[in-house]
Amino acid sequence: MNNNQPDRHELFLIPEGMSKVSMTKDSKIPNAATFTILKEDHTLANLLRAQLLKNPKVLFAGYKIPHPLEHTFVLKIQTTFETNPLEVLLIEMQTIIRDIMDLNKKFQNQLTLHGLEGGEFGGSRMDF
Amino acid sequence: MNLGDAKGPQVTIRSIDHERKQLSFILWNCDLAVANALRRIMMAEVPTMAIDLVDIEQNSSVLVDEMLSHRLGLIPLTSTNIRDITYTRDCNCAEYCQNCSVVLTLNVRCDSDTNRDVTARDLISTNPNVTPYFSSEEDAGVVICKLRKGQEVRMRCIAKKGTSKEHAKWSPVAAVAFEYDPHNKLRHTTYWVETDALKEWPVGPNGAEEVAPGPDDPFDYKAKPEKFYFVVEGTGVMDPRDIVEKALMLVHAKVVFVVQDLQKLKW
Ligand SMILES: [Zn+2]
């Protein structure tokens, strides 16, 4: 194909030798860092940003997608001196994991309550 | 931290309509970002099967090969057992194989004097779990093209696993209705108005769920959305319950994947 259409793999595949997440400490602002996360979009970026902002130790959290054709976002975090951006990001991501697991359990309970259980994780759901 | 937050996000199922493939539920005590992540993942990242490659042996129909291939790609294929199929990009094969694809053949020739509709019913699948979706026995299937006497289509279609962020044909949902704050208390919406928004705009479908503010109520600038009304309408390839379930697992997997890499870093 001789056009400038981006390759299909560019949406998903992390290039050889690169890691999903990288961190650059800010050289001027104390307790601040920029995280670059590859092959993710607003779905994850906004989720992390919103969760971080709930933490009182977080002074700043914001994200941007530097280029619309590159599936990457950068997340900037500044915290108080009690902690650091990496630690706080890990803690808040664990919170998200817990919340989502919890939500899934509640969803399953609701299905049972409505007599709608027996899905993919329970049996075959081929009823339509 | 208040007690409301401690319980975490909650979900309440309102109804399920099998015939219309709709699941209606409320997500509450929940962040806008979480609700939106769930919505985005249901639409763009829950994998399904769709025709991705077409080997055309014969096409004497009036539609050009590209047009026909495009139409084939958009046909919903049942994806209930999508977990058994791998992505071609994760597969060891060069182009496609049994583990990462399903072959469907289309072989129709019109020999009668009347025009012949080629529909999704004419697609013969090699895998009983991945076939075109029909809403009922009477459903005639999606029309792919029409043939006149003597015209013929003969092709091999290779269906692959994919997600809708690559191409919308892989989306498991027809629509995800998403509403919050039906009375616009948060003023996230600005209504276009002649004189009075209350008279000119209908109340949203979930208006009865929340108390409408009085005309003299002060604006609560600290309020946040916390109740989200969802209606997930599937295309038929997957049960809407599975779509929600899978979307939740995908949000989880996404975050876990990043955490694993993040743990290797040191401050
Ligand atoms: Zn393969």
PDB file of N, CA and C in Angstrom, chain A residues 21-99:
ATOM      1  N   VAL A  21       4.988   1.027  30.014  1.00  0.00           N
ATOM      2  CA  VAL A  21       5.016   2.258  30.806  1.00  0.00           C
ATOM      3  C   VAL A  21       6.451   2.729  30.979  1.00  0.00           C
ATOM      4  N   SER A  22       6.683   4.017  30.826  1.00  0.00           N
ATOM      5  CA  SER A  22       7.984   4.557  31.192  1.00  0.00           C
ATOM      6  C   SER A  22       7.762   5.813  32.019  1.00  0.00           C
ATOM      7  N   MET A  23       8.775   6.138  32.846  1.00  0.00           N
ATOM      8  CA  MET A  23       8.618   7.267  33.756  1.00  0.00           C
ATOM      9  C   MET A  23       9.789   8.222  33.587  1.00  0.00           C
ATOM     10  N   THR A  24       9.486   9.494  33.550  1.00  0.00           N
ATOM     11  CA  THR A  24      10.537  10.512  33.528  1.00  0.00           C
ATOM     12  C   THR A  24      10.275  11.458  34.690  1.00  0.00           C
ATOM     13  N   LYS A  25      11.256  11.552  35.582  1.00  0.00           N
ATOM     14  CA  LYS A  25      11.093  12.488  36.696  1.00  0.00           C
ATOM     15  C   LYS A  25      11.255  13.903  36.178  1.00  0.00           C
ATOM     16  N   ASP A  26      10.493  14.788  36.755  1.00  0.00           N
ATOM     17  CA  ASP A  26      10.593  16.177  36.334  1.00  0.00           C
ATOM     18  C   ASP A  26      11.891  16.770  36.887  1.00  0.00           C
ATOM     19  N   SER A  27      12.630  17.473  36.055  1.00  0.00           N
ATOM     20  CA  SER A  27      13.935  17.983  36.489  1.00  0.00           C
ATOM     21  C   SER A  27      13.823  19.271  37.306  1.00  0.00           C
ATOM     22  N   LYS A  28      12.693  19.918  37.230  1.00  0.00           N
ATOM     23  CA  LYS A  28      12.566  21.206  37.929  1.00  0.00           C
ATOM     24  C   LYS A  28      11.605  21.154  39.113  1.00  0.00           C
ATOM     25  N   ILE A  29      10.494  20.418  38.949  1.00  0.00           N
ATOM     26  CA  ILE A  29       9.484  20.392  40.004  1.00  0.00           C
ATOM     27  C   ILE A  29       9.734  19.185  40.913  1.00  0.00           C
ATOM     28  N   PRO A  30       9.767  19.407  42.231  1.00  0.00           N
ATOM     29  CA  PRO A  30       9.981  18.258  43.125  1.00  0.00           C
ATOM     30  C   PRO A  30       8.749  17.351  43.171  1.00  0.00           C
ATOM     31  N   ASN A  31       9.005  16.056  43.360  1.00  0.00           N
ATOM     32  CA  ASN A  31       7.918  15.082  43.487  1.00  0.00           C
ATOM     33  C   ASN A  31       6.955  15.086  42.301  1.00  0.00           C
ATOM     34  N   ALA A  32       7.507  15.264  41.127  1.00  0.00           N
ATOM     35  CA  ALA A  32       6.659  15.251  39.929  1.00  0.00           C
ATOM     36  C   ALA A  32       7.290  14.346  38.885  1.00  0.00           C
ATOM     37  N   ALA A  33       6.430  13.695  38.114  1.00  0.00           N
ATOM     38  CA  ALA A  33       6.930  12.815  37.060  1.00  0.00           C
ATOM     39  C   ALA A  33       5.929  12.728  35.925  1.00  0.00           C
ATOM     40  N   THR A  34       6.454  12.348  34.777  1.00  0.00           N
ATOM     41  CA  THR A  34       5.604  12.126  33.611  1.00  0.00           C
ATOM     42  C   THR A  34       5.676  10.660  33.237  1.00  0.00           C
ATOM     43  N   PHE A  35       4.542  10.022  33.127  1.00  0.00           N
ATOM     44  CA  PHE A  35       4.478   8.619  32.720  1.00  0.00           C
ATOM     45  C   PHE A  35       3.993   8.554  31.277  1.00  0.00           C
ATOM     46  N   THR A  36       4.678   7.759  30.485  1.00  0.00           N
ATOM     47  CA  THR A  36       4.237   7.572  29.101  1.00  0.00           C
ATOM     48  C   THR A  36       3.698   6.155  28.982  1.00  0.00           C
ATOM     49  N   ILE A  37       2.449   6.033  28.587  1.00  0.00           N
ATOM     50  CA  ILE A  37       1.827   4.716  28.485  1.00  0.00           C
ATOM     51  C   ILE A  37       1.489   4.451  27.025  1.00  0.00           C
ATOM     52  N   LEU A  38       2.045   3.369  26.497  1.00  0.00           N
ATOM     53  CA  LEU A  38       1.889   3.056  25.074  1.00  0.00           C
ATOM     54  C   LEU A  38       0.623   2.255  24.800  1.00  0.00           C
ATOM     55  N   LYS A  39       0.076   2.467  23.634  1.00  0.00           N
ATOM     56  CA  LYS A  39      -1.077   1.713  23.126  1.00  0.00           C
ATOM     57  C   LYS A  39      -2.305   1.797  24.031  1.00  0.00           C
ATOM     58  N   GLU A  40      -2.527   2.957  24.605  1.00  0.00           N
ATOM     59  CA  GLU A  40      -3.740   3.182  25.389  1.00  0.00           C
ATOM     60  C   GLU A  40      -4.317   4.534  24.991  1.00  0.00           C
ATOM     61  N   ASP A  41      -5.597   4.748  25.306  1.00  0.00           N
ATOM     62  CA  ASP A  41      -6.258   5.987  24.922  1.00  0.00           C
ATOM     63  C   ASP A  41      -7.009   6.621  26.091  1.00  0.00           C
ATOM     64  N   HIS A  42      -7.980   7.462  25.787  1.00  0.00           N
ATOM     65  CA  HIS A  42      -8.750   8.163  26.820  1.00  0.00           C
ATOM     66  C   HIS A  42      -9.379   7.220  27.840  1.00  0.00           C
ATOM     67  N   THR A  43      -9.747   6.010  27.399  1.00  0.00           N
ATOM     68  CA  THR A  43     -10.400   5.047  28.281  1.00  0.00           C
ATOM     69  C   THR A  43      -9.612   4.885  29.579  1.00  0.00           C
ATOM     70  N   LEU A  44      -8.334   4.571  29.441  1.00  0.00           N
ATOM     71  CA  LEU A  44      -7.503   4.361  30.621  1.00  0.00           C
ATOM     72  C   LEU A  44      -7.003   5.692  31.185  1.00  0.00           C
ATOM     73  N   ALA A  45      -6.617   6.597  30.305  1.00  0.00           N
ATOM     74  CA  ALA A  45      -6.023   7.859  30.744  1.00  0.00           C
ATOM     75  C   ALA A  45      -6.963   8.638  31.663  1.00  0.00           C
ATOM     76  N   ASN A  46      -8.206   8.782  31.236  1.00  0.00           N
ATOM     77  CA  ASN A  46      -9.155   9.556  32.034  1.00  0.00           C
ATOM     78  C   ASN A  46      -9.521   8.826  33.328  1.00  0.00           C
ATOM     79  N   LEU A  47      -9.550   7.500  33.258  1.00  0.00           N
ATOM     80  CA  LEU A  47      -9.836   6.692  34.441  1.00  0.00           C
ATOM     81  C   LEU A  47      -8.762   6.920  35.505  1.00  0.00           C
ATOM     82  N   LEU A  48      -7.495   6.891  35.094  1.00  0.00           N
ATOM     83  CA  LEU A  48      -6.384   7.095  36.024  1.00  0.00           C
ATOM     84  C   LEU A  48      -6.381   8.519  36.565  1.00  0.00           C
ATOM     85  N   ARG A  49      -6.556   9.464  35.673  1.00  0.00           N
ATOM     86  CA  ARG A  49      -6.537  10.871  36.082  1.00  0.00           C
ATOM     87  C   ARG A  49      -7.608  11.136  37.140  1.00  0.00           C
ATOM     88  N   ALA A  50      -8.830  10.667  36.875  1.00  0.00           N
ATOM     89  CA  ALA A  50      -9.937  10.908  37.800  1.00  0.00           C
ATOM     90  C   ALA A  50      -9.677  10.238  39.153  1.00  0.00           C
ATOM     91  N   GLN A  51      -9.127   9.032  39.107  1.00  0.00           N
ATOM     92  CA  GLN A  51      -8.858   8.305  40.350  1.00  0.00           C
ATOM     93  C   GLN A  51      -7.756   9.007  41.147  1.00  0.00           C
ATOM     94  N   LEU A  52      -6.720   9.472  40.456  1.00  0.00           N
ATOM     95  CA  LEU A  52      -5.608  10.155  41.133  1.00  0.00           C
ATOM     96  C   LEU A  52      -6.079  11.430  41.825  1.00  0.00           C
ATOM     97  N   LEU A  53      -6.972  12.153  41.167  1.00  0.00           N
ATOM     98  CA  LEU A  53      -7.430  13.422  41.727  1.00  0.00           C
ATOM     99  C   LEU A  53      -8.234  13.257  43.014  1.00  0.00           C
ATOM    100  N   LYS A  54      -8.698  12.035  43.273  1.00  0.00           N
ATOM    101  CA  LYS A  54      -9.431  11.803  44.525  1.00  0.00           C
ATOM    102  C   LYS A  54      -8.487  11.706  45.711  1.00  0.00           C
ATOM    103  N   ASN A  55      -7.216  11.473  45.422  1.00  0.00           N
ATOM    104  CA  ASN A  55      -6.241  11.288  46.492  1.00  0.00           C
ATOM    105  C   ASN A  55      -5.752  12.650  46.987  1.00  0.00           C
ATOM    106  N   PRO A  56      -5.913  12.953  48.294  1.00  0.00           N
ATOM    107  CA  PRO A  56      -5.526  14.282  48.798  1.00  0.00           C
ATOM    108  C   PRO A  56      -4.021  14.549  48.700  1.00  0.00           C
ATOM    109  N   LYS A  57      -3.212  13.487  48.554  1.00  0.00           N
ATOM    110  CA  LYS A  57      -1.756  13.694  48.441  1.00  0.00           C
ATOM    111  C   LYS A  57      -1.334  14.074  47.016  1.00  0.00           C
ATOM    112  N   VAL A  58      -2.276  14.000  46.111  1.00  0.00           N
ATOM    113  CA  VAL A  58      -1.959  14.360  44.727  1.00  0.00           C
ATOM    114  C   VAL A  58      -2.218  15.855  44.527  1.00  0.00           C
ATOM    115  N   LEU A  59      -1.160  16.582  44.147  1.00  0.00           N
ATOM    116  CA  LEU A  59      -1.302  18.022  43.918  1.00  0.00           C
ATOM    117  C   LEU A  59      -1.726  18.314  42.491  1.00  0.00           C
ATOM    118  N   PHE A  60      -1.260  17.447  41.576  1.00  0.00           N
ATOM    119  CA  PHE A  60      -1.615  17.633  40.175  1.00  0.00           C
ATOM    120  C   PHE A  60      -1.680  16.288  39.474  1.00  0.00           C
ATOM    121  N   ALA A  61      -2.705  16.113  38.657  1.00  0.00           N
ATOM    122  CA  ALA A  61      -2.758  14.947  37.781  1.00  0.00           C
ATOM    123  C   ALA A  61      -3.468  15.366  36.509  1.00  0.00           C
ATOM    124  N   GLY A  62      -2.825  15.118  35.395  1.00  0.00           N
ATOM    125  CA  GLY A  62      -3.430  15.478  34.115  1.00  0.00           C
ATOM    126  C   GLY A  62      -2.836  14.625  33.020  1.00  0.00           C
ATOM    127  N   TYR A  63      -3.581  14.473  31.936  1.00  0.00           N
ATOM    128  CA  TYR A  63      -3.038  13.669  30.840  1.00  0.00           C
ATOM    129  C   TYR A  63      -3.255  14.365  29.517  1.00  0.00           C
ATOM    130  N   LYS A  64      -2.470  13.955  28.523  1.00  0.00           N
ATOM    131  CA  LYS A  64      -2.732  14.412  27.160  1.00  0.00           C
ATOM    132  C   LYS A  64      -2.333  13.323  26.179  1.00  0.00           C
ATOM    133  N   ILE A  65      -2.942  13.368  25.017  1.00  0.00           N
ATOM    134  CA  ILE A  65      -2.566  12.472  23.938  1.00  0.00           C
ATOM    135  C   ILE A  65      -1.812  13.346  22.943  1.00  0.00           C
ATOM    136  N   PRO A  66      -0.470  13.213  22.913  1.00  0.00           N
ATOM    137  CA  PRO A  66       0.326  14.187  22.168  1.00  0.00           C
ATOM    138  C   PRO A  66       0.023  14.248  20.676  1.00  0.00           C
ATOM    139  N   HIS A  67      -0.322  13.112  20.079  1.00  0.00           N
ATOM    140  CA  HIS A  67      -0.611  13.126  18.644  1.00  0.00           C
ATOM    141  C   HIS A  67      -1.773  12.190  18.340  1.00  0.00           C
ATOM    142  N   PRO A  68      -2.775  12.632  17.577  1.00  0.00           N
ATOM    143  CA  PRO A  68      -3.964  11.805  17.355  1.00  0.00           C
ATOM    144  C   PRO A  68      -3.700  10.496  16.596  1.00  0.00           C
ATOM    145  N   LEU A  69      -2.587  10.426  15.883  1.00  0.00           N
ATOM    146  CA  LEU A  69      -2.314   9.180  15.146  1.00  0.00           C
ATOM    147  C   LEU A  69      -1.428   8.217  15.938  1.00  0.00           C
ATOM    148  N   GLU A  70      -0.919   8.685  17.068  1.00  0.00           N
ATOM    149  CA  GLU A  70      -0.082   7.801  17.886  1.00  0.00           C
ATOM    150  C   GLU A  70      -0.858   7.365  19.107  1.00  0.00           C
ATOM    151  N   HIS A  71      -0.967   6.060  19.330  1.00  0.00           N
ATOM    152  CA  HIS A  71      -1.802   5.521  20.398  1.00  0.00           C
ATOM    153  C   HIS A  71      -1.038   5.488  21.712  1.00  0.00           C
ATOM    154  N   THR A  72      -0.817   6.674  22.214  1.00  0.00           N
ATOM    155  CA  THR A  72       0.006   6.843  23.404  1.00  0.00           C
ATOM    156  C   THR A  72      -0.548   8.008  24.198  1.00  0.00           C
ATOM    157  N   PHE A  73      -0.452   7.917  25.525  1.00  0.00           N
ATOM    158  CA  PHE A  73      -0.766   9.121  26.287  1.00  0.00           C
ATOM    159  C   PHE A  73       0.285   9.377  27.355  1.00  0.00           C
ATOM    160  N   VAL A  74       0.404  10.619  27.758  1.00  0.00           N
ATOM    161  CA  VAL A  74       1.322  10.955  28.857  1.00  0.00           C
ATOM    162  C   VAL A  74       0.508  11.458  30.043  1.00  0.00           C
ATOM    163  N   LEU A  75       0.922  11.030  31.218  1.00  0.00           N
ATOM    164  CA  LEU A  75       0.222  11.347  32.455  1.00  0.00           C
ATOM    165  C   LEU A  75       1.207  12.057  33.367  1.00  0.00           C
ATOM    166  N   LYS A  76       0.850  13.256  33.776  1.00  0.00           N
ATOM    167  CA  LYS A  76       1.748  14.028  34.644  1.00  0.00           C
ATOM    168  C   LYS A  76       1.175  14.032  36.049  1.00  0.00           C
ATOM    169  N   ILE A  77       2.026  13.728  37.018  1.00  0.00           N
ATOM    170  CA  ILE A  77       1.565  13.676  38.410  1.00  0.00           C
ATOM    171  C   ILE A  77       2.540  14.448  39.292  1.00  0.00           C
ATOM    172  N   GLN A  78       1.984  15.252  40.188  1.00  0.00           N
ATOM    173  CA  GLN A  78       2.807  15.845  41.242  1.00  0.00           C
ATOM    174  C   GLN A  78       2.148  15.537  42.571  1.00  0.00           C
ATOM    175  N   THR A  79       2.946  15.161  43.544  1.00  0.00           N
ATOM    176  CA  THR A  79       2.380  14.802  44.848  1.00  0.00           C
ATOM    177  C   THR A  79       3.021  15.653  45.942  1.00  0.00           C
ATOM    178  N   THR A  80       2.511  15.470  47.154  1.00  0.00           N
ATOM    179  CA  THR A  80       3.124  16.111  48.317  1.00  0.00           C
ATOM    180  C   THR A  80       4.393  15.333  48.679  1.00  0.00           C
ATOM    181  N   PHE A  81       5.139  15.794  49.683  1.00  0.00           N
ATOM    182  CA  PHE A  81       6.407  15.155  50.042  1.00  0.00           C
ATOM    183  C   PHE A  81       6.225  13.836  50.778  1.00  0.00           C
ATOM    184  N   GLU A  82       5.025  13.580  51.266  1.00  0.00           N
ATOM    185  CA  GLU A  82       4.787  12.326  51.998  1.00  0.00           C
ATOM    186  C   GLU A  82       4.949  11.095  51.111  1.00  0.00           C
ATOM    187  N   THR A  83       4.757  11.284  49.820  1.00  0.00           N
ATOM    188  CA  THR A  83       4.770  10.133  48.917  1.00  0.00           C
ATOM    189  C   THR A  83       5.447  10.550  47.616  1.00  0.00           C
ATOM    190  N   ASN A  84       5.289   9.741  46.571  1.00  0.00           N
ATOM    191  CA  ASN A  84       5.817  10.139  45.259  1.00  0.00           C
ATOM    192  C   ASN A  84       4.864   9.673  44.169  1.00  0.00           C
ATOM    193  N   PRO A  85       4.968  10.225  42.973  1.00  0.00           N
ATOM    194  CA  PRO A  85       3.993   9.910  41.913  1.00  0.00           C
ATOM    195  C   PRO A  85       3.874   8.422  41.602  1.00  0.00           C
ATOM    196  N   LEU A  86       5.012   7.713  41.607  1.00  0.00           N
ATOM    197  CA  LEU A  86       4.974   6.286  41.278  1.00  0.00           C
ATOM    198  C   LEU A  86       4.161   5.519  42.317  1.00  0.00           C
ATOM    199  N   GLU A  87       4.441   5.813  43.573  1.00  0.00           N
ATOM    200  CA  GLU A  87       3.749   5.112  44.654  1.00  0.00           C
ATOM    201  C   GLU A  87       2.242   5.384  44.600  1.00  0.00           C
ATOM    202  N   VAL A  88       1.921   6.639  44.423  1.00  0.00           N
ATOM    203  CA  VAL A  88       0.518   7.046  44.431  1.00  0.00           C
ATOM    204  C   VAL A  88      -0.226   6.448  43.225  1.00  0.00           C
ATOM    205  N   LEU A  89       0.451   6.371  42.107  1.00  0.00           N
ATOM    206  CA  LEU A  89      -0.169   5.788  40.914  1.00  0.00           C
ATOM    207  C   LEU A  89      -0.446   4.304  41.144  1.00  0.00           C
ATOM    208  N   LEU A  90       0.529   3.623  41.742  1.00  0.00           N
ATOM    209  CA  LEU A  90       0.335   2.200  42.033  1.00  0.00           C
ATOM    210  C   LEU A  90      -0.829   1.976  42.996  1.00  0.00           C
ATOM    211  N   ILE A  91      -0.883   2.798  44.039  1.00  0.00           N
ATOM    212  CA  ILE A  91      -1.960   2.666  45.029  1.00  0.00           C
ATOM    213  C   ILE A  91      -3.322   2.879  44.373  1.00  0.00           C
ATOM    214  N   GLU A  92      -3.412   3.943  43.582  1.00  0.00           N
ATOM    215  CA  GLU A  92      -4.710   4.258  42.974  1.00  0.00           C
ATOM    216  C   GLU A  92      -5.114   3.219  41.922  1.00  0.00           C
ATOM    217  N   MET A  93      -4.140   2.646  41.246  1.00  0.00           N
ATOM    218  CA  MET A  93      -4.475   1.607  40.273  1.00  0.00           C
ATOM    219  C   MET A  93      -4.979   0.354  40.985  1.00  0.00           C
ATOM    220  N   GLN A  94      -4.404   0.078  42.153  1.00  0.00           N
ATOM    221  CA  GLN A  94      -4.908  -1.047  42.944  1.00  0.00           C
ATOM    222  C   GLN A  94      -6.356  -0.793  43.362  1.00  0.00           C
ATOM    223  N   THR A  95      -6.647   0.471  43.683  1.00  0.00           N
ATOM    224  CA  THR A  95      -8.026   0.825  44.050  1.00  0.00           C
ATOM    225  C   THR A  95      -8.970   0.561  42.879  1.00  0.00           C
ATOM    226  N   ILE A  96      -8.547   0.952  41.685  1.00  0.00           N
ATOM    227  CA  ILE A  96      -9.391   0.722  40.509  1.00  0.00           C
ATOM    228  C   ILE A  96      -9.617  -0.774  40.320  1.00  0.00           C
ATOM    229  N   ILE A  97      -8.536  -1.544  40.445  1.00  0.00           N
ATOM    230  CA  ILE A  97      -8.645  -2.998  40.279  1.00  0.00           C
ATOM    231  C   ILE A  97      -9.666  -3.565  41.264  1.00  0.00           C
ATOM    232  N   ARG A  98      -9.568  -3.102  42.503  1.00  0.00           N
ATOM    233  CA  ARG A  98     -10.493  -3.590  43.537  1.00  0.00           C
ATOM    234  C   ARG A  98     -11.940  -3.208  43.200  1.00  0.00           C
ATOM    235  N   ASP A  99     -12.118  -1.956  42.811  1.00  0.00           N
ATOM    236  CA  ASP A  99     -13.462  -1.470  42.473  1.00  0.00           C
ATOM    237  C   ASP A  99     -14.076  -2.246  41.313  1.00  0.00           C
TER     238      ASP A  99
END
